[in-house]
XYZ file of C-alpha atoms in Angstrom:
653
model
C 120.279 159.244 41.323
C 123.952 159.816 42.183
C 124.043 159.062 45.935
C 127.827 159.497 46.241
C 128.256 162.925 44.668
C 130.568 161.671 41.885
C 130.307 163.390 38.543
C 129.417 161.359 35.456
C 132.521 160.099 33.691
C 134.639 160.261 36.860
C 133.663 156.945 38.460
C 136.666 155.034 37.157
C 139.235 157.714 38.070
C 137.640 158.187 41.500
C 137.705 154.475 42.286
C 141.311 154.032 41.170
C 142.384 157.115 43.143
C 140.820 155.686 46.306
C 142.518 152.346 45.715
C 145.855 154.077 45.101
C 145.425 156.013 48.375
C 144.529 152.828 50.264
C 140.989 154.063 50.948
C 139.475 150.637 50.298
C 136.341 151.110 52.418
C 135.229 154.083 50.340
C 136.076 152.276 47.072
C 134.052 149.244 48.223
C 131.054 151.476 48.904
C 131.129 152.878 45.346
C 131.743 149.471 43.762
C 128.831 147.885 45.645
C 126.540 150.617 44.300
C 127.792 149.899 40.784
C 127.392 146.139 41.260
C 123.687 146.587 41.994
C 123.287 148.139 38.543
C 125.325 145.462 36.711
C 125.617 142.309 38.914
C 127.719 140.297 36.437
C 130.209 142.991 35.400
C 133.650 141.386 35.617
C 135.584 144.643 36.153
C 133.468 145.646 39.155
C 133.653 142.196 40.782
C 137.419 142.075 40.197
C 137.966 145.457 41.834
C 135.692 144.517 44.742
C 137.625 141.293 45.311
C 140.910 143.244 45.178
C 139.685 145.857 47.677
C 138.342 143.295 50.118
C 141.596 141.330 49.898
C 143.757 144.360 50.592
C 141.531 145.532 53.446
C 142.096 142.080 55.059
C 138.419 141.060 54.640
C 139.316 137.668 53.230
C 135.861 136.122 53.601
C 134.291 138.646 51.207
C 137.399 138.537 48.993
C 137.007 134.751 48.660
C 133.338 135.136 47.769
C 134.043 137.562 44.903
C 137.107 135.684 43.638
C 134.944 132.556 43.573
C 132.428 134.426 41.385
C 135.285 135.436 39.067
C 136.502 131.819 38.743
C 133.009 130.900 37.557
C 132.701 133.896 35.216
C 136.212 133.433 33.764
C 137.317 129.804 34.383
C 140.232 130.251 31.983
C 141.905 132.940 34.194
C 144.191 131.126 36.644
C 145.058 134.330 38.540
C 141.499 134.419 39.877
C 141.798 130.805 40.999
C 145.086 131.582 42.743
C 143.687 134.603 44.603
C 140.598 132.596 45.528
C 142.853 130.006 47.186
C 144.893 132.771 48.862
C 141.727 134.417 50.223
C 140.457 131.125 51.634
C 143.854 130.407 53.167
C 144.188 133.825 54.784
C 140.569 133.641 55.949
C 141.341 130.413 57.826
C 139.298 128.037 55.627
C 142.230 125.684 55.050
C 140.268 122.625 53.929
C 138.423 124.500 51.153
C 141.639 126.288 50.168
C 143.508 123.010 49.744
C 140.667 121.530 47.683
C 140.523 124.642 45.454
C 144.303 124.618 44.934
C 144.055 121.284 43.068
C 141.890 123.067 40.475
C 144.899 125.096 39.249
C 146.468 122.842 36.613
C 148.520 125.386 34.662
C 152.207 124.276 34.888
C 153.275 127.937 35.092
C 151.587 128.147 38.506
C 153.066 124.904 39.857
C 155.598 126.578 42.172
C 153.088 129.090 43.562
C 150.485 126.385 44.179
C 153.009 124.198 46.005
C 153.996 127.118 48.244
C 150.348 127.772 49.136
C 149.732 124.082 49.794
C 152.808 123.979 52.038
C 151.533 127.053 53.892
C 148.112 125.421 54.368
C 149.663 122.244 55.776
C 151.862 124.397 58.044
C 148.788 126.186 59.437
C 147.057 122.809 59.901
C 150.135 121.750 61.935
C 150.996 119.042 59.393
C 154.655 120.017 59.502
C 155.904 116.806 57.882
C 153.595 117.373 54.888
C 154.629 121.032 54.674
C 158.325 120.101 54.784
C 157.874 117.536 52.015
C 156.303 120.155 49.714
C 158.946 122.785 50.530
C 161.801 120.368 49.832
C 160.308 119.496 46.430
C 160.821 123.086 45.308
C 164.089 123.691 47.161
C 165.903 126.611 45.563
C 168.676 128.479 47.381
C 167.906 131.618 45.364
C 164.176 131.597 46.154
C 163.693 133.685 49.289
C 160.183 132.267 49.832
C 161.554 128.724 50.059
C 164.329 129.853 52.403
C 161.770 131.540 54.665
C 159.550 128.463 54.578
C 162.451 126.258 55.662
C 163.206 128.755 58.443
C 159.612 128.550 59.665
C 159.714 124.749 59.684
C 163.013 124.745 61.589
C 161.424 127.130 64.092
C 158.554 124.677 64.644
C 161.146 121.953 65.237
C 162.648 124.183 67.993
C 165.851 124.576 65.977
C 165.878 128.304 66.604
C 169.524 128.969 65.781
C 169.246 127.259 62.371
C 165.937 129.012 61.698
C 167.529 132.386 62.449
C 170.294 131.691 59.928
C 167.666 130.896 57.274
C 165.907 134.225 57.881
C 169.266 136.005 57.690
C 169.960 134.217 54.397
C 166.558 135.313 53.069
C 167.429 138.950 53.856
C 170.703 138.585 51.928
C 168.821 137.140 48.931
C 165.795 139.453 48.790
C 166.865 142.498 50.809
C 165.604 143.776 54.157
C 162.014 142.962 55.095
C 160.441 143.887 58.407
C 158.785 140.466 58.697
C 162.143 138.681 58.395
C 163.744 140.911 61.027
C 160.791 140.120 63.289
C 161.250 136.387 62.636
C 164.882 136.666 63.719
C 163.812 138.526 66.868
C 161.351 135.732 67.621
C 164.107 133.106 67.287
C 166.323 135.040 69.726
C 163.372 135.400 72.104
C 162.779 131.646 72.144
C 166.469 131.184 72.978
C 166.044 133.765 75.790
C 168.582 136.026 74.101
C 166.586 139.174 74.796
C 169.225 141.775 73.856
C 169.555 140.755 70.164
C 165.786 140.180 70.026
C 165.158 143.761 71.195
C 167.714 145.054 68.670
C 165.831 143.497 65.742
C 162.521 144.738 67.171
C 163.962 148.257 67.401
C 164.988 148.027 63.716
C 161.425 147.103 62.720
C 159.880 149.889 64.807
C 162.333 152.591 63.696
C 161.835 151.703 60.031
C 158.042 151.718 60.473
C 158.050 155.128 62.188
C 160.432 156.653 59.630
C 158.702 155.383 56.503
C 155.068 155.441 57.686
C 154.365 158.302 60.105
C 150.674 158.003 59.133
C 150.467 154.836 61.272
C 150.579 157.027 64.415
C 153.044 154.899 66.384
C 153.206 155.958 70.052
C 150.354 158.471 69.841
C 148.050 156.534 72.192
C 150.749 156.266 74.878
C 151.214 160.037 74.739
C 147.480 160.528 75.308
C 146.744 161.844 71.826
C 143.333 160.805 70.522
C 143.850 159.353 67.035
C 141.601 157.371 64.730
C 142.104 153.705 63.960
C 144.533 152.910 61.151
C 142.649 149.672 60.427
C 144.035 146.262 59.479
C 145.599 147.122 56.142
C 148.138 145.326 53.989
C 150.545 148.172 54.737
C 150.250 147.550 58.485
C 150.928 143.861 57.896
C 153.994 144.600 55.754
C 155.547 146.830 58.421
C 155.316 143.998 61.036
C 154.779 146.720 63.645
C 151.969 144.904 65.434
C 154.038 141.723 65.716
C 157.132 143.676 66.835
C 155.292 145.558 69.591
C 153.640 142.352 70.812
C 157.021 140.634 71.036
C 158.536 143.658 72.769
C 155.700 143.537 75.329
C 156.364 139.827 75.911
C 160.100 140.415 76.463
C 159.539 143.328 78.860
C 156.982 141.212 80.717
C 159.491 138.371 81.056
C 162.041 140.872 82.382
C 159.396 142.088 84.897
C 159.358 145.567 83.328
C 155.569 145.635 83.495
C 155.177 149.345 82.791
C 157.360 149.088 79.677
C 155.354 146.012 78.594
C 152.112 147.973 78.861
C 153.600 150.885 76.923
C 154.677 148.550 74.122
C 151.035 147.603 73.589
C 149.796 151.193 73.604
C 152.659 152.290 71.317
C 151.501 150.102 68.433
C 149.429 151.690 65.632
C 145.952 152.475 67.024
C 143.056 150.151 66.223
C 139.628 149.724 67.748
C 139.122 146.708 70.020
C 137.028 144.990 67.328
C 139.988 145.218 64.927
C 142.592 143.731 67.281
C 144.259 140.520 66.140
C 144.130 137.502 68.512
C 147.710 137.963 69.764
C 147.236 141.617 70.664
C 143.898 140.878 72.344
C 145.554 138.080 74.330
C 148.429 140.322 75.437
C 146.143 143.236 76.339
C 144.128 140.854 78.537
C 147.256 139.627 80.351
C 148.852 143.051 80.840
C 145.723 144.538 82.401
C 144.723 141.638 84.663
C 145.824 143.498 87.799
C 143.450 146.418 87.117
C 140.806 144.964 84.772
C 140.576 141.294 85.720
C 136.959 140.780 84.652
C 137.613 142.282 81.192
C 140.761 140.177 80.891
C 138.877 136.955 81.593
C 136.214 137.933 79.046
C 138.848 138.508 76.354
C 140.545 135.154 76.987
C 137.185 133.334 77.007
C 136.274 135.051 73.725
C 139.548 133.909 72.133
C 138.931 130.289 73.120
C 135.643 130.389 71.214
C 137.387 131.401 67.964
C 138.670 129.041 65.296
C 142.260 130.180 65.867
C 143.954 131.789 68.855
C 147.415 131.989 70.459
C 148.383 128.545 71.746
C 149.105 130.009 75.209
C 145.509 131.225 75.638
C 144.162 127.959 77.062
C 146.876 127.477 79.685
C 146.945 131.171 80.627
C 143.194 131.272 81.228
C 143.383 128.176 83.424
C 146.373 129.489 85.396
C 144.691 132.848 85.958
C 141.572 131.089 87.247
C 143.801 129.189 89.687
C 145.594 132.384 90.715
C 142.275 134.065 91.571
C 140.926 130.907 93.269
C 138.177 130.376 90.673
C 138.768 126.626 90.784
C 135.235 125.738 89.696
C 135.624 127.872 86.567
C 138.956 126.202 85.791
C 137.250 122.814 86.075
C 134.449 124.004 83.760
C 136.959 125.148 81.122
C 138.812 121.810 81.258
C 135.528 119.947 80.802
C 134.228 122.262 78.048
C 137.454 122.169 76.013
C 138.656 118.646 76.796
C 140.077 118.293 73.257
C 142.440 121.214 73.961
C 143.912 119.532 77.033
C 146.483 117.375 75.251
C 146.931 119.818 72.389
C 147.833 122.916 74.410
C 148.891 121.634 77.854
C 152.178 119.902 78.582
C 151.979 116.826 80.858
C 153.484 118.923 83.674
C 150.933 121.703 83.198
C 147.971 119.331 83.095
C 149.146 117.460 86.187
C 149.648 120.740 88.065
C 146.250 122.199 87.095
C 144.473 118.928 87.906
C 146.098 118.791 91.359
C 145.161 122.389 92.201
C 141.539 121.915 91.069
C 141.353 118.786 93.270
C 142.217 121.017 96.254
C 138.659 122.368 96.241
C 136.989 119.029 97.032
C 139.816 116.856 98.377
C 142.714 118.923 99.806
C 144.532 115.847 101.176
C 144.474 114.192 97.744
C 145.617 117.463 96.144
C 148.534 117.671 98.584
C 149.506 114.083 97.751
C 149.508 114.835 93.999
C 151.529 118.005 94.507
C 153.954 116.181 96.803
C 154.610 113.567 94.122
C 155.324 116.345 91.626
C 157.577 118.119 94.132
C 159.590 114.929 94.760
C 160.213 114.501 91.031
C 161.255 118.138 90.722
C 163.690 117.810 93.631
C 165.312 114.754 91.997
C 165.664 116.721 88.748
C 167.156 119.704 90.569
C 169.720 117.498 92.328
C 170.783 115.975 88.988
C 171.081 119.408 87.383
C 173.083 120.729 90.350
C 175.507 117.856 89.819
C 175.717 118.619 86.068
C 176.474 122.293 86.761
C 179.258 121.352 89.165
C 180.773 118.809 86.760
C 180.723 121.348 83.902
C 182.434 123.920 86.130
C 185.119 121.422 87.126
C 185.800 120.830 83.411
C 185.803 124.615 82.743
C 183.261 124.008 79.959
C 181.486 127.390 79.739
C 178.932 126.269 77.124
C 177.907 123.253 79.208
C 177.766 125.393 82.355
C 175.490 127.902 80.649
C 173.215 125.146 79.319
C 173.020 123.370 82.679
C 172.349 126.619 84.562
C 169.528 127.517 82.148
C 167.991 124.066 82.610
C 168.312 124.437 86.386
C 166.605 127.841 86.299
C 163.752 126.422 84.204
C 163.371 123.510 86.617
C 163.202 125.923 89.587
C 160.500 127.968 87.826
C 158.450 124.779 87.447
C 159.070 123.676 91.037
C 158.126 126.970 92.734
C 154.398 126.938 91.717
C 154.057 123.334 92.946
C 155.661 124.252 96.262
C 153.469 127.344 96.672
C 150.272 125.394 96.028
C 151.323 122.844 98.648
C 151.901 125.649 101.118
C 148.589 127.314 100.233
C 146.615 124.280 101.380
C 147.898 124.877 104.930
C 147.833 128.675 104.539
C 144.095 128.561 103.853
C 143.700 126.615 107.099
C 145.792 129.275 108.904
C 148.301 126.569 109.879
C 151.302 128.848 109.354
C 153.737 126.609 111.228
C 153.062 123.835 108.694
C 153.606 126.307 105.834
C 156.955 127.273 107.348
C 157.985 123.612 107.570
C 157.198 123.127 103.865
C 159.345 126.129 102.965
C 162.222 124.954 105.161
C 162.353 121.645 103.247
C 162.945 123.567 99.999
C 165.579 126.013 101.291
C 168.386 124.033 99.597
C 167.140 124.957 96.115
C 164.945 128.038 96.549
C 166.932 130.194 98.956
C 167.823 132.741 96.265
C 164.414 132.808 94.545
C 162.569 136.079 95.219
C 159.073 134.547 95.181
C 160.166 131.942 97.747
C 161.783 134.562 100.011
C 158.712 136.783 99.758
C 156.351 133.994 100.788
C 158.646 132.931 103.627
C 158.479 136.543 104.834
C 154.667 136.465 104.684
C 154.383 133.258 106.691
C 156.818 134.524 109.338
C 154.867 137.789 109.555
C 151.596 135.925 110.145
C 152.985 134.061 113.174
C 153.079 137.222 115.388
C 156.190 136.164 117.278
C 158.538 136.140 114.278
C 158.508 139.778 113.138
C 162.297 140.055 113.464
C 162.798 137.087 111.132
C 160.214 138.555 108.737
C 162.228 141.803 108.562
C 165.258 139.745 107.517
C 163.348 138.489 104.460
C 161.344 141.638 103.604
C 164.260 144.105 103.851
C 166.428 142.739 100.988
C 163.405 142.716 98.661
C 162.546 146.351 99.441
C 166.175 147.541 99.322
C 166.642 145.880 95.923
C 163.918 148.164 94.508
C 164.502 151.123 96.843
C 165.109 153.624 94.029
C 161.752 152.705 92.467
C 159.968 151.708 95.645
C 156.483 151.879 94.132
C 157.389 148.837 92.043
C 157.270 146.838 95.281
C 153.851 145.426 96.194
C 152.037 147.670 98.670
C 151.382 144.783 101.070
C 155.130 144.024 101.264
C 155.884 147.621 102.285
C 152.997 147.570 104.752
C 154.128 144.309 106.365
C 157.707 145.560 106.632
C 156.513 148.761 108.366
C 154.438 146.736 110.833
C 157.379 144.393 111.452
C 159.583 147.436 112.173
C 157.003 148.779 114.634
C 156.592 145.418 116.373
C 160.371 145.138 116.808
C 160.686 148.739 118.126
C 162.350 150.028 114.945
C 160.007 152.988 114.629
C 162.587 155.241 112.948
C 163.068 152.714 110.130
C 159.294 152.511 109.689
C 158.987 156.304 109.510
C 161.877 156.549 107.020
C 160.228 153.981 104.776
C 156.857 155.754 104.932
C 158.492 159.102 104.098
C 160.193 157.499 101.104
C 156.859 156.074 99.893
C 155.111 159.428 100.405
C 157.827 161.255 98.448
C 157.602 158.789 95.550
C 153.798 159.027 95.487
C 153.926 162.822 95.421
C 156.325 162.701 92.483
C 154.098 160.214 90.650
C 151.025 162.395 91.307
C 152.903 165.328 89.802
C 153.954 163.309 86.727
C 150.574 161.602 86.242
C 147.762 163.413 88.124
C 145.070 160.926 87.028
C 146.864 157.808 88.245
C 145.751 156.256 91.531
C 148.515 154.922 93.798
C 147.611 153.007 96.951
C 150.995 152.160 98.529
C 151.065 154.664 101.426
C 147.328 154.231 101.905
C 147.771 150.447 102.223
C 150.640 150.869 104.697
C 148.513 153.109 106.930
C 145.492 150.784 106.684
C 147.616 147.789 107.719
C 149.073 149.752 110.654
C 145.557 150.855 111.617
C 144.377 147.235 111.358
C 147.210 146.191 113.668
C 146.039 148.614 116.346
C 142.420 147.534 115.860
C 143.494 143.904 116.329
C 145.103 144.973 119.622
C 141.672 146.572 120.536
C 143.117 150.096 120.325
C 140.234 151.116 118.047
C 140.450 154.822 118.831
C 143.895 155.176 117.255
C 143.499 152.333 114.736
C 140.259 153.602 113.175
C 141.557 157.190 113.010
C 144.635 155.895 111.146
C 142.455 153.994 108.677
C 140.229 157.040 108.082
C 143.182 159.362 107.419
C 144.785 156.803 105.104
C 141.918 157.171 102.599
C 142.243 160.942 102.211
C 141.797 162.334 99.601
C 138.980 159.919 98.809
C 138.954 160.541 95.055
C 142.533 159.192 94.834
C 142.709 156.608 97.609
C 139.307 154.922 97.633
C 139.387 151.693 95.628
C 138.106 148.136 95.750
C 141.063 146.829 97.809
C 141.453 149.798 100.158
C 137.705 149.740 100.883
C 137.852 145.998 101.595
C 140.493 146.404 104.306
C 138.987 149.595 105.702
C 135.524 148.079 106.104
C 137.021 145.071 107.893
C 138.203 147.425 110.622
C 134.788 149.129 110.719
C 133.017 145.761 111.023
C 135.448 144.677 113.740
C 134.632 147.871 115.632
C 130.886 147.241 115.261
C 131.319 143.711 116.568
C 133.263 144.922 119.600
C 130.654 147.621 120.310
C 127.809 145.149 119.898
C 129.419 142.740 122.361
C 130.036 145.675 124.748
C 133.742 144.873 124.765
C 134.711 148.559 124.664
C 133.417 152.082 124.997
C 134.300 154.515 122.188
C 134.236 158.285 122.444
C 131.269 159.984 120.745
C 133.732 162.096 118.755
C 135.288 158.915 117.344
C 131.838 157.585 116.362
C 131.125 160.918 114.638
C 134.419 160.552 112.724
C 133.434 157.050 111.582
C 129.983 158.204 110.397
C 131.522 161.158 108.561
C 134.078 158.802 106.983
C 131.276 156.537 105.744
C 129.434 159.548 104.295
C 132.580 160.464 102.313
C 132.876 156.861 101.088
C 129.202 156.934 100.069
C 129.777 160.116 98.092
C 132.977 159.036 96.312
C 132.235 155.327 95.951
C 129.317 155.390 93.542
C 131.354 154.057 90.620
C 133.667 151.803 92.648
C 132.738 148.130 92.999
C 132.828 146.781 96.536
C 134.340 143.483 95.401
C 135.543 141.963 92.142
C 132.806 139.552 91.107
C 134.019 136.243 89.645
C 133.875 136.155 85.841
C 131.019 134.290 84.223
C 131.793 131.281 82.053
C 130.273 130.683 78.629
C 127.202 132.635 77.625
C 125.856 133.309 81.129
C 124.084 136.697 81.102
C 125.598 139.539 83.088
C 123.272 140.975 85.701
C 124.319 144.398 87.052
C 124.488 144.324 90.851
C 123.521 147.726 92.232
C 124.443 146.577 95.716
C 128.042 145.765 94.754
C 129.275 149.346 95.184
C 131.223 151.107 97.903
C 128.376 153.659 98.191
C 125.799 150.988 99.020
C 127.968 149.259 101.627
C 129.035 152.573 103.205
C 125.391 153.661 103.456
C 124.476 150.316 105.060
C 127.298 150.565 107.624
C 126.334 154.154 108.432
C 122.754 153.051 109.100
C 123.989 150.362 111.515
C 126.136 152.879 113.404
C 123.283 155.364 113.653
C 120.930 152.651 114.909
C 123.495 151.593 117.493
C 123.857 155.166 118.708
C 120.105 155.707 118.683
C 120.402 158.598 116.230
C 117.451 159.394 113.937
């Protein structure tokens, strides 16, 4: 019976048409049906192997090419494609072993190139270089590219870039080579030329292959997956968009970084390559932290993954205070520690994890690191000055870059030292730590921001806090929603506490105007800046026991509930509600009945709109621990519970 609706005599033409059109999945379906009828037919197996190879299913391709090598041992092309399939499928050991079975002298050059590529992927760069140099040919673009790749691994980015440029001159423009040049510029932190080469790759891909639907997802158009095809690989679009996202992220253009990932040709999550999956996890950590952790954990369990995955997962655990999970990952993947972590990174992570059980020992470890960093910074400061005295611009630029890198390594150490005292609410000690580092960190925005926070928390230093918060806000005044909501909120409170009410009102009007414009441009997007400001102001009044005004401010801040109610806003709002309950329970105040009614009505609104909003972000599970849905971890449940307590207190039925 003909299950595929193909007329007799048209099988061959139908299959070849599908292959020509790149419809490999459909061709594979027909060929598998044919293979069941004639299991040893060479033509069918050959076409199946070809289709699997070009649809990037290298495991199946290797299986069928292996069958062909046994059916036709005299055909060296089958042996070569078998090795290629194993190599691209990540089975490097078997690929290398199979490559020695190709003894035809005509294939010597191709075999050596594959063997060099295998050694390169196995990180045996000396072995790869030896093989590449044996076939050195200035007119062979493959050899030129291979030398460029090896130079890149040796951190000789400028020389590597010249090799890729030479390869373009020899073989003509290729998207992959332009991407390689962009990557070299990126590693040298020359972002402008890197973005230029990326733009060339993207423009060429859009112009020549509109069927890849570049940018459609960002525009909200629902399009089907383009799959992982050879064509997609040849365009280097995925690699280009990933690199563009990385550059925008480094430049702190987080929205542009996110758009770069959604602009790339659409694929389902199951089809994403490791680098895209890694970048998607990082870009969405602020809104989808649990999913991000799951993606990074999944990558670690694979045979190959981006080298940054291990350190990024550990650092994100530290950032979210999941120190026990960070310790578990270090123990589970102890062999990755020296492979993927620099000595500095390991020492830093180890010190922060120690903070959980022995904070004094953690502080000592961090202090030793900080002392070494300060010595390095002093030496680099001297080098910068000496280079300037000699009017040596190249040396000045190099020394300044090294100084900036040293500062970026010092800041996290300093912040973790400060956090030990911050967690103990010893803000005076935190301030002393920051004052010791003012010589080097005075111009660093993260340092100034944290100094502002610690001054704000000391109650009697609001004026000084304004001096640190204001420059940060004014720097981003034209795009004020790029500033963290808590920074704007703390600045408003500092204005109020220093009798600068007009400045506070001006800032709140600016935030409200920007939010209204954003709501008009993107009606589905939730923005919590003004809401957070009002909650913090309300919390201030509640802390001063003016609950009547404070609670009313908090309640109004969450209107409309469908746009303002979220995990963070609910957390801070319920703290005020709980503080009110505590004060009422201790009979420390008397609240008007109308105010109690407002609170109960507010909780009813939260119960209605908070059914799908989690009350708190649960820590991610590690390993294969089963996920148990928590029906109580919703805003609705907590709001209903608080309402019941209020009604019991009031004696209402």
